[in-house]
Tab-separated table of C-alpha atoms and ligand atoms in Angstrom:
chain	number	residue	atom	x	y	z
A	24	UNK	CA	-26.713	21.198	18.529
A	25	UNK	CA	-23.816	20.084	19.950
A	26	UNK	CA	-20.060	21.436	19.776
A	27	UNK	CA	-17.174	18.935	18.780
A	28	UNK	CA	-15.429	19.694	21.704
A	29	UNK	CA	-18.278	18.601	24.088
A	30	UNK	CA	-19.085	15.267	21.815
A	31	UNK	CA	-14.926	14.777	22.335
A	32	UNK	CA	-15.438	14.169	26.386
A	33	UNK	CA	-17.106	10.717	25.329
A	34	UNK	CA	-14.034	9.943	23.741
A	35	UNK	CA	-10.854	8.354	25.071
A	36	UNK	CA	-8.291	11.295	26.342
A	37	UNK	CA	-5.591	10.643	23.888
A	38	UNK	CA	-7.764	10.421	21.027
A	39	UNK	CA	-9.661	13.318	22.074
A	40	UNK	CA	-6.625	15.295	22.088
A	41	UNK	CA	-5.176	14.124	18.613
A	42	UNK	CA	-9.228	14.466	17.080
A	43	UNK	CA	-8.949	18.016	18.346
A	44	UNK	CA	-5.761	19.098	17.083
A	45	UNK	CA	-6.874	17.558	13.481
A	46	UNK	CA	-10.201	19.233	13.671
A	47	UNK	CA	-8.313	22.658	14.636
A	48	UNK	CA	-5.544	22.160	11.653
A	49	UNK	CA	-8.884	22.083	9.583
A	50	UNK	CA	-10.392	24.938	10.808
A	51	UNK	CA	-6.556	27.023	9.698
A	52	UNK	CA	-7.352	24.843	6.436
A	53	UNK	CA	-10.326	25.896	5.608
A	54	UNK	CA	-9.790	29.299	5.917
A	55	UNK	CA	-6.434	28.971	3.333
A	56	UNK	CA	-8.648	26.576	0.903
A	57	UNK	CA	-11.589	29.807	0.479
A	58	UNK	CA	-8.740	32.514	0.594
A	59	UNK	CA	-6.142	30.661	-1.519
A	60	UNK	CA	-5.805	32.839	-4.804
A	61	UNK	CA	-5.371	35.677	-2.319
A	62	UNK	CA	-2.281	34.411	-0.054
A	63	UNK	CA	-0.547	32.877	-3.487
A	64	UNK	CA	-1.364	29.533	-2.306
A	65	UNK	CA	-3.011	28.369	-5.923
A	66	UNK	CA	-0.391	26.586	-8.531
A	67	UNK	CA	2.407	24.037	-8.056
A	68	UNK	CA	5.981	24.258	-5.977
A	69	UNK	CA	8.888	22.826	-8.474
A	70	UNK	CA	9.336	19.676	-6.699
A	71	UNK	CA	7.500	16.552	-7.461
A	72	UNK	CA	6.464	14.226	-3.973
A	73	UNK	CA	7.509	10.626	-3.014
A	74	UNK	CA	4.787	9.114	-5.158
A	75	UNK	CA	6.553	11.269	-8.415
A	76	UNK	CA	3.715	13.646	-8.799
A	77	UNK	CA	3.500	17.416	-8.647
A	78	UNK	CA	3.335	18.805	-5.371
A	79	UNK	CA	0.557	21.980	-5.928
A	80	UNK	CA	1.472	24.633	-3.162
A	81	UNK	CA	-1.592	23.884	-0.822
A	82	UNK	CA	-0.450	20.073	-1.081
A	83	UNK	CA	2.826	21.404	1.014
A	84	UNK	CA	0.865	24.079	3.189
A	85	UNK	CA	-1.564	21.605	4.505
A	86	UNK	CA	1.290	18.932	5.410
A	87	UNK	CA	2.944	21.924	6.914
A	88	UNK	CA	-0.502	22.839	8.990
A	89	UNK	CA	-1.422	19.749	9.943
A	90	UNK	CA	2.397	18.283	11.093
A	91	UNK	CA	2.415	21.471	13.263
A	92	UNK	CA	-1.199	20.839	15.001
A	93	UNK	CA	0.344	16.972	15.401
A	94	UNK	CA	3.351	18.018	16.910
A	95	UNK	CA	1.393	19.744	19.585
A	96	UNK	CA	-0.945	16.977	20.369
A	97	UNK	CA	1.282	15.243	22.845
A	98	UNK	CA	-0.694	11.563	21.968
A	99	UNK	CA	0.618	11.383	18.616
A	100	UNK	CA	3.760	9.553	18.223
A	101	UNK	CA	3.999	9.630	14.296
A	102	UNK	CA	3.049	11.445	11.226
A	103	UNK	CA	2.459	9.631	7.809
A	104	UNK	CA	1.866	11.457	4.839
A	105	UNK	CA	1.065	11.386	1.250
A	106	UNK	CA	3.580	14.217	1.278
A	107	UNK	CA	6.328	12.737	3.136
A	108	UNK	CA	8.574	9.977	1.792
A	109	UNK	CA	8.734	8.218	5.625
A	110	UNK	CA	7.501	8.515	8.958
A	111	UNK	CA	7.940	11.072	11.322
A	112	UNK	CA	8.644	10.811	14.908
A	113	UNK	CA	6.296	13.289	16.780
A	114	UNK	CA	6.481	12.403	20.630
A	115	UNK	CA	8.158	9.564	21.565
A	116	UNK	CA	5.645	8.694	24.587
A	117	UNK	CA	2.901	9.172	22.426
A	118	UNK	CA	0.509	6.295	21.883
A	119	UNK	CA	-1.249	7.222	18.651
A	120	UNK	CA	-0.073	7.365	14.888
A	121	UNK	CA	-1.839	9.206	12.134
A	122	UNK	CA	-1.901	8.739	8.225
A	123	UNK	CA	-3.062	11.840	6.054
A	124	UNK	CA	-3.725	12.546	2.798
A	125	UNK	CA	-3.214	16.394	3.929
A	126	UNK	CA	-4.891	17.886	0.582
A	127	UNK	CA	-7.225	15.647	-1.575
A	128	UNK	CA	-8.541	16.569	-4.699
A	129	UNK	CA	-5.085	19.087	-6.163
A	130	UNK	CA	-6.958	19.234	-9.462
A	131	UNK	CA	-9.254	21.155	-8.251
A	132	UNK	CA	-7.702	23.769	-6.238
A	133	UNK	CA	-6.838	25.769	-9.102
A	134	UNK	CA	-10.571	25.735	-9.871
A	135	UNK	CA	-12.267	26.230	-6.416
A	136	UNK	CA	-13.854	23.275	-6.707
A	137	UNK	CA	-14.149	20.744	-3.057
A	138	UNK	CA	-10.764	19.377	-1.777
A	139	UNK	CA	-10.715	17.905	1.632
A	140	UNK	CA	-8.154	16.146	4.078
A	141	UNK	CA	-8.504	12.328	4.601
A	142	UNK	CA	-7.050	11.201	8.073
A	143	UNK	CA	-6.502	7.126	10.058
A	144	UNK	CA	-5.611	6.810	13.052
A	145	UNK	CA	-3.957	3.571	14.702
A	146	UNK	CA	-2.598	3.012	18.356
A	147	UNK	CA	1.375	2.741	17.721
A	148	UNK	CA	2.720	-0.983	18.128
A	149	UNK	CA	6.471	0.033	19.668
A	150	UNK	CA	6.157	0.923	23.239
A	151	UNK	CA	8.159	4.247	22.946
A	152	UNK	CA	11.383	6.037	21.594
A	153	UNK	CA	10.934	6.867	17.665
A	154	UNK	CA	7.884	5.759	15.416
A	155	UNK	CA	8.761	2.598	12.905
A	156	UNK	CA	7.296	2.278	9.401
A	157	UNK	CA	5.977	-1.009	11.422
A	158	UNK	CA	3.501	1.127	13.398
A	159	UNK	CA	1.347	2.006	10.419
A	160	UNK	CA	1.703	-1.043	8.460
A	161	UNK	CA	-1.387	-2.159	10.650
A	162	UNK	CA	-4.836	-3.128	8.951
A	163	UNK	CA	-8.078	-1.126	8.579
A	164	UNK	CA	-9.313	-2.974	10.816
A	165	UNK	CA	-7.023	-2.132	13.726
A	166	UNK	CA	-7.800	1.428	13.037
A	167	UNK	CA	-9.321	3.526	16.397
A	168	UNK	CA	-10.414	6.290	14.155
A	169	UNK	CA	-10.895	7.836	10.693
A	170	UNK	CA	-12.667	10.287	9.128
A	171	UNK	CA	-12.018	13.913	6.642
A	172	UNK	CA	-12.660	17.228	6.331
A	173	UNK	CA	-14.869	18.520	2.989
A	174	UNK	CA	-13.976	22.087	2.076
A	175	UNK	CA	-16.876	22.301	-0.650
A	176	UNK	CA	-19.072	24.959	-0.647
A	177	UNK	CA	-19.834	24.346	3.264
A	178	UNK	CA	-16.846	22.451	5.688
A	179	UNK	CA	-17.907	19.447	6.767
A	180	UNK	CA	-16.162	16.832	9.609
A	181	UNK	CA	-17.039	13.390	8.747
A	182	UNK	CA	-15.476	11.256	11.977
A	183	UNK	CA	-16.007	7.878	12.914
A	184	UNK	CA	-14.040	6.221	16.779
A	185	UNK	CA	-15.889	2.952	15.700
A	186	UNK	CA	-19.118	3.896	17.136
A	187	UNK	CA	-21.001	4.712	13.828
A	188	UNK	CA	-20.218	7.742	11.457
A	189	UNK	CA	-20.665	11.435	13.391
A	190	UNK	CA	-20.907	14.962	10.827
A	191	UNK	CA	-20.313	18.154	11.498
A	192	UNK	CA	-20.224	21.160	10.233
A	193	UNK	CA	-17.935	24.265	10.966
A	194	UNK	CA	-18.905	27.282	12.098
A	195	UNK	CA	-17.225	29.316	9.957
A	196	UNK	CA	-17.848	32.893	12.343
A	197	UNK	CA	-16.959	30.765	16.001
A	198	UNK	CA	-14.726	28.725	14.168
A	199	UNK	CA	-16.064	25.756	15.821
A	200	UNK	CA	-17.757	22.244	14.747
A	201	UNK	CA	-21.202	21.577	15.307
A	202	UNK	CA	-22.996	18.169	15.486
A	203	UNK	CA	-25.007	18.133	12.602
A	204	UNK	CA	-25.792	14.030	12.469
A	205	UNK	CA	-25.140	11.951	15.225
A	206	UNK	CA	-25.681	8.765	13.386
A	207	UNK	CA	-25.040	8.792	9.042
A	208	UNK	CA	-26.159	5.838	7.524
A	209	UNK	CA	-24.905	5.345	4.277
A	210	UNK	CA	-28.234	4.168	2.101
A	211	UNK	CA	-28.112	0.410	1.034
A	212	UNK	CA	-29.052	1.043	-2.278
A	213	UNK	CA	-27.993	3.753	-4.874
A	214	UNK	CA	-28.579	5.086	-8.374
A	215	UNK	CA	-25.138	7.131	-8.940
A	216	UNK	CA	-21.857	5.529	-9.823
A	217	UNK	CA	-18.810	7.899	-9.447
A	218	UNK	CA	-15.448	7.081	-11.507
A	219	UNK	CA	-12.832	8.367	-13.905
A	220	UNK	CA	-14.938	6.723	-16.670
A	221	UNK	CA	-12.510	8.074	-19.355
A	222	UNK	CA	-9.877	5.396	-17.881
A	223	UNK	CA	-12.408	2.363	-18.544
A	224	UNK	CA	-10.164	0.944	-21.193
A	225	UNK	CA	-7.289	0.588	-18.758
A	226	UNK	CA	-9.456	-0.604	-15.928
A	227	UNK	CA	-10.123	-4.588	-15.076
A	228	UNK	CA	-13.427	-6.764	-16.682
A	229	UNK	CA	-14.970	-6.306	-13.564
A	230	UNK	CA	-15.340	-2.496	-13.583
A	231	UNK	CA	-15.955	-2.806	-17.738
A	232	UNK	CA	-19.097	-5.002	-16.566
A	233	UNK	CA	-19.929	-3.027	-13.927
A	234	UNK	CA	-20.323	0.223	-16.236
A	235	UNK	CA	-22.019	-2.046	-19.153
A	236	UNK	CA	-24.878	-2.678	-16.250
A	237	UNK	CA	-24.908	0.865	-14.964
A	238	UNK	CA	-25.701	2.326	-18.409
A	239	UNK	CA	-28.128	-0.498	-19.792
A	240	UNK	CA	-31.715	0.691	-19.759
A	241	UNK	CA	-33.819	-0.936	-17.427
A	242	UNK	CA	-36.802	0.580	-16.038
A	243	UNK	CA	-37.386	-2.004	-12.905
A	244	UNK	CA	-34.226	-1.435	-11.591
A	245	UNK	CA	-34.267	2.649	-12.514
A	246	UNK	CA	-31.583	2.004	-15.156
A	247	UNK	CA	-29.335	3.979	-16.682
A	248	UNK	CA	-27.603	4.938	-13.460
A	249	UNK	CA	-26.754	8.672	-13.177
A	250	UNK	CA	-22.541	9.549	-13.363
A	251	UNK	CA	-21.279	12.540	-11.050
A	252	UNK	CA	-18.023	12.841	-10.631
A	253	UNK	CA	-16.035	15.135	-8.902
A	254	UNK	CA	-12.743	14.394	-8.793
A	255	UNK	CA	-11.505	14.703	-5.450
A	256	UNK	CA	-12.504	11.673	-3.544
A	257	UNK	CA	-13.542	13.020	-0.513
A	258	UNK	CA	-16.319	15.437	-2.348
A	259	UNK	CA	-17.120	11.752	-4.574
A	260	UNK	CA	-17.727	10.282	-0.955
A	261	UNK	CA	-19.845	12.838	0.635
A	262	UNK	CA	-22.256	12.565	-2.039
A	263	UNK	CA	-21.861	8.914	-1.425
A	264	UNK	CA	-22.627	8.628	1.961
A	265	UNK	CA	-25.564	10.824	1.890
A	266	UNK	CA	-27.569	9.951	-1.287
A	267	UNK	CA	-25.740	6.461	-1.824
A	268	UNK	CA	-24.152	5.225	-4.942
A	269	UNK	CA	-20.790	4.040	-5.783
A	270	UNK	CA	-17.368	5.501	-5.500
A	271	UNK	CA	-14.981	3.384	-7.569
A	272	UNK	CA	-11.060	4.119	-8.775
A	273	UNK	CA	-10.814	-0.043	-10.004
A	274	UNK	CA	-7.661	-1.947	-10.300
A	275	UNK	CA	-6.241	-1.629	-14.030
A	276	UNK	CA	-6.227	-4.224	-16.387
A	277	UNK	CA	-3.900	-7.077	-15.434
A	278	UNK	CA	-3.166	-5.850	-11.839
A	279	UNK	CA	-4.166	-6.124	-8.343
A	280	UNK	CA	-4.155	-2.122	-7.445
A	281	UNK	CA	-5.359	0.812	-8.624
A	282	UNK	CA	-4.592	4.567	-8.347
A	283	UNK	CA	-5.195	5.581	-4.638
A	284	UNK	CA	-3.310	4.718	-1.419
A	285	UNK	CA	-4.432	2.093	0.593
A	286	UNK	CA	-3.194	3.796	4.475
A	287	UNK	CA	-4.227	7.734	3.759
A	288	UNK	CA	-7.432	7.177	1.439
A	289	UNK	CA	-8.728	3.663	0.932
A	290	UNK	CA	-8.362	2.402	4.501
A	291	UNK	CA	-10.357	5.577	5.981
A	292	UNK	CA	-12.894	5.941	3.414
A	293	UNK	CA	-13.691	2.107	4.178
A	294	UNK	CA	-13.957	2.720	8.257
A	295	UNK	CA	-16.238	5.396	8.064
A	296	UNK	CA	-18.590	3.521	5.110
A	297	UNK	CA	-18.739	0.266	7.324
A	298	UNK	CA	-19.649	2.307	10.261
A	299	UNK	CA	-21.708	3.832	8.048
A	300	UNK	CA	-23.503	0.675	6.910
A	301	UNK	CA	-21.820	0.409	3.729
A	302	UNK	CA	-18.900	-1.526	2.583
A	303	UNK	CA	-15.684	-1.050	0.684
A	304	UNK	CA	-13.940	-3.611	-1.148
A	305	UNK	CA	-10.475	-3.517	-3.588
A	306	UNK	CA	-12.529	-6.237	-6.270
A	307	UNK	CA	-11.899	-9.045	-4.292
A	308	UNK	CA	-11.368	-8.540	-0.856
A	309	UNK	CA	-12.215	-6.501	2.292
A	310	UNK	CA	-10.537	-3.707	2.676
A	311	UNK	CA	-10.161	-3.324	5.774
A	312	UNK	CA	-8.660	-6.611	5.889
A	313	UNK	CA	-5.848	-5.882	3.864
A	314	UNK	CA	-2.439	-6.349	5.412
A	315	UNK	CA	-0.731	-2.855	3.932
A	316	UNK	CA	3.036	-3.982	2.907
A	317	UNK	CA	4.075	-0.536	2.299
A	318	UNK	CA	3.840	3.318	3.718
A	319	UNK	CA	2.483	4.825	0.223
A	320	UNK	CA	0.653	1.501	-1.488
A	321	UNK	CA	-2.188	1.948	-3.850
A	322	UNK	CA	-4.924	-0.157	-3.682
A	323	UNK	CA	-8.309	-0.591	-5.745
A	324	UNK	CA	-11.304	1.089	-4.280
A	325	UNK	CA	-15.424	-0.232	-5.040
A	326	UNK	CA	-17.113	1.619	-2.069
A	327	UNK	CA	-20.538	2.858	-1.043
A	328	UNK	CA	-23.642	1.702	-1.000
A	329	UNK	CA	-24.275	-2.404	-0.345
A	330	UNK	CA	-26.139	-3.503	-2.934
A	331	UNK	CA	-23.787	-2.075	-6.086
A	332	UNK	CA	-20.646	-3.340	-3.963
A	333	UNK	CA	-21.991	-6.421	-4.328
A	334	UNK	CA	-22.788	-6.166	-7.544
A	335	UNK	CA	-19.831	-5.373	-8.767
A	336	UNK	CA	-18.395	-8.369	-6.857
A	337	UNK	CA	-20.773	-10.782	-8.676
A	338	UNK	CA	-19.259	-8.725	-11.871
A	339	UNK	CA	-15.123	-9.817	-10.391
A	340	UNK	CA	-16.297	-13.610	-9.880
B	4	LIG	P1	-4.638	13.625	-4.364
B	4	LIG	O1	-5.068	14.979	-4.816
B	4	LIG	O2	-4.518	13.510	-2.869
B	4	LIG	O3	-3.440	13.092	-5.084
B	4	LIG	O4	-5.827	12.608	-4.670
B	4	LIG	C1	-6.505	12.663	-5.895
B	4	LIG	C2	-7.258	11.391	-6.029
B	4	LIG	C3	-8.679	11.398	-5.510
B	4	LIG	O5	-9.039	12.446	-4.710
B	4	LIG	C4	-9.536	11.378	-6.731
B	4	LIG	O6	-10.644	10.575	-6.498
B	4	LIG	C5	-8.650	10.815	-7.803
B	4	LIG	O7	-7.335	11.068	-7.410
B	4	LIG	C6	-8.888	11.427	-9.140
B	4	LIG	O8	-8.091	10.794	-10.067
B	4	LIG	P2	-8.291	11.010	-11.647
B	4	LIG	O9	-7.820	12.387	-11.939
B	4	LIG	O10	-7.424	9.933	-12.253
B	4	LIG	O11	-9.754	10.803	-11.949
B	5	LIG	MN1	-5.971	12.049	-2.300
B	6	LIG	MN1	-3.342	14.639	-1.521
């Protein structure tokens, strides 16, 4: 099977680069993630983030990690992050922003349970000197690259450069990815839906319909669905793109977004399930055709397999 580094000489140099300095921030990651309780990186600092919630000590290690690994890939030109309130210039003749969501899933670092980093990558719209909040307000679609990291019970790459969805696995002895599927296609049906089902009362009609199907007994259509949900979105979306189902974190009742950010989770997730052969939707539109207004927006997220997107578009008409 094939190492990352040799499936990187397809890809363009600068992207290679920046790909390769994510994947190796990961591999310093993972290692942290599975040794955490032992280098007092479990628990919360005492400051909250830009988005008001608690920042959990591996939350500020892996922004730490992965600015560092940025810094050095001399293609990147700017660093967004769930964990930093605005942009960050990291070479000025750089061609290449990235978005991160550095540690997804904080509930569940405490328990050992799979946390991952979510990653976009855009090429920058200014021509040089310092990165502007204008150079990631671009649209999913405009995006060159996207994919995460699963630290479950193996580490998984998930990576897509707009030529379908690549996985790979790391090696956790060489400390090096290895092609494990060249080409994931997410399946076009499903029998799992994934959500915070405890929040239906706050959610939109839509996503109240859409559970009212998925639990209705109906033996054609292998009704009820089955729930599973992990929490952390990335471990939600693995399962996702390799059984099929539906990942969903709805708009609430009365508004247009919901609880997750649109540039570091929603607009990633959605490149890699298109590529993928799936689609992801907020409700109502594309998402990838969203025009993001803001650094750290939220956004509602239906995503995974085709046929239950749909159906819980018929569910928003
Ligand atoms: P983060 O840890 O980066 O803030 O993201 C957590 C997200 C996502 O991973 C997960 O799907 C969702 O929040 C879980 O939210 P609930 O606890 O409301 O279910
Ligand atoms: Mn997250
Ligand atoms: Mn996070």
């Amino acid at each position: 099977t094939m190492p990352f580094s040799v499936y990187l000489q397809q890809v363009d140099p600068d992207l290679a680069g920046l790909l390769s300095a994510v994947a190796d921030a990961s591999v310093k990651l993972s290692d942290a993630v599975r040794n955490a309780p032992l280098r007092n990186l479990t628990g919360a600092m005492d400051t909250t983030n830009v988005q008001g919630e608690i920042v959990q000590k591996l939350d500020d290690y892996s922004n730490q990690v992965l600015m560092d690994y940025c810094k050095a890939s001399v293609a990147c030109a700017g660093y967004l992050s769930e964990e930093n309130e605005g942009v960050t210039t990291m070479n000025e003749t750089g061609s290449l922003v990235i978005a991160v969501d550095p540690l997804d899933g904080s509930s569940n670092i405490d328990i050992a349970a799979p946390i991952g980093t979510i990653f976009a990558i855009w090429k920058r719209k200014s021509v040089a000197g310092p990165i502007l909040e204008s150079d990631f307000l671009q649209k999913g679609d405009e995006c060159i690259a996207a994919g995460y990291v699963l630290y479950g019970s193996a580490t998984m790459l998930m990576l897509s450069v707009g030529k379908g969805v690549q996985l790979f696995a790391l090696n956790s002895s060489t400390a090096t990815y290895m092609s494990v599927n060249s080409n994931v296609q997410l399946p076009s049906i499903g029998k799992i839906y994934s959500m915070n089902q405890g929040n239906l009362s706050k959610f939109e009609q839509a996503a109240k319909r859409f559970v009212a199907h998925c639990t209705e007994t109906d033996k054609d259509t292998s009704r009820p669905y089955s729930i599973r949900y992990i929490g952390s979105m990335v471990g939600d979306m693995y399962r996702t793109f390799l059984k099929g189902g539906v990942f969903l974190y709805p708009a609430y009742e009365g508004e247009t977004k919901g609880k997750l950010r649109l540039l570091y989770e929603c607009i990633p997730m959605s490149f890699l399930a298109e590529q993928a052969g799936g689609m992801g939707t907020n409700g109502k539109e594309r998402i990838l055709s969203l025009q993001p207004t803001g650094l750290h927006e939220r956004c509602a997220i239906v995503i995974g397999s085709s046929a239950l997107v749909d159906l819980y578009l018929s569910f928003s008409k």
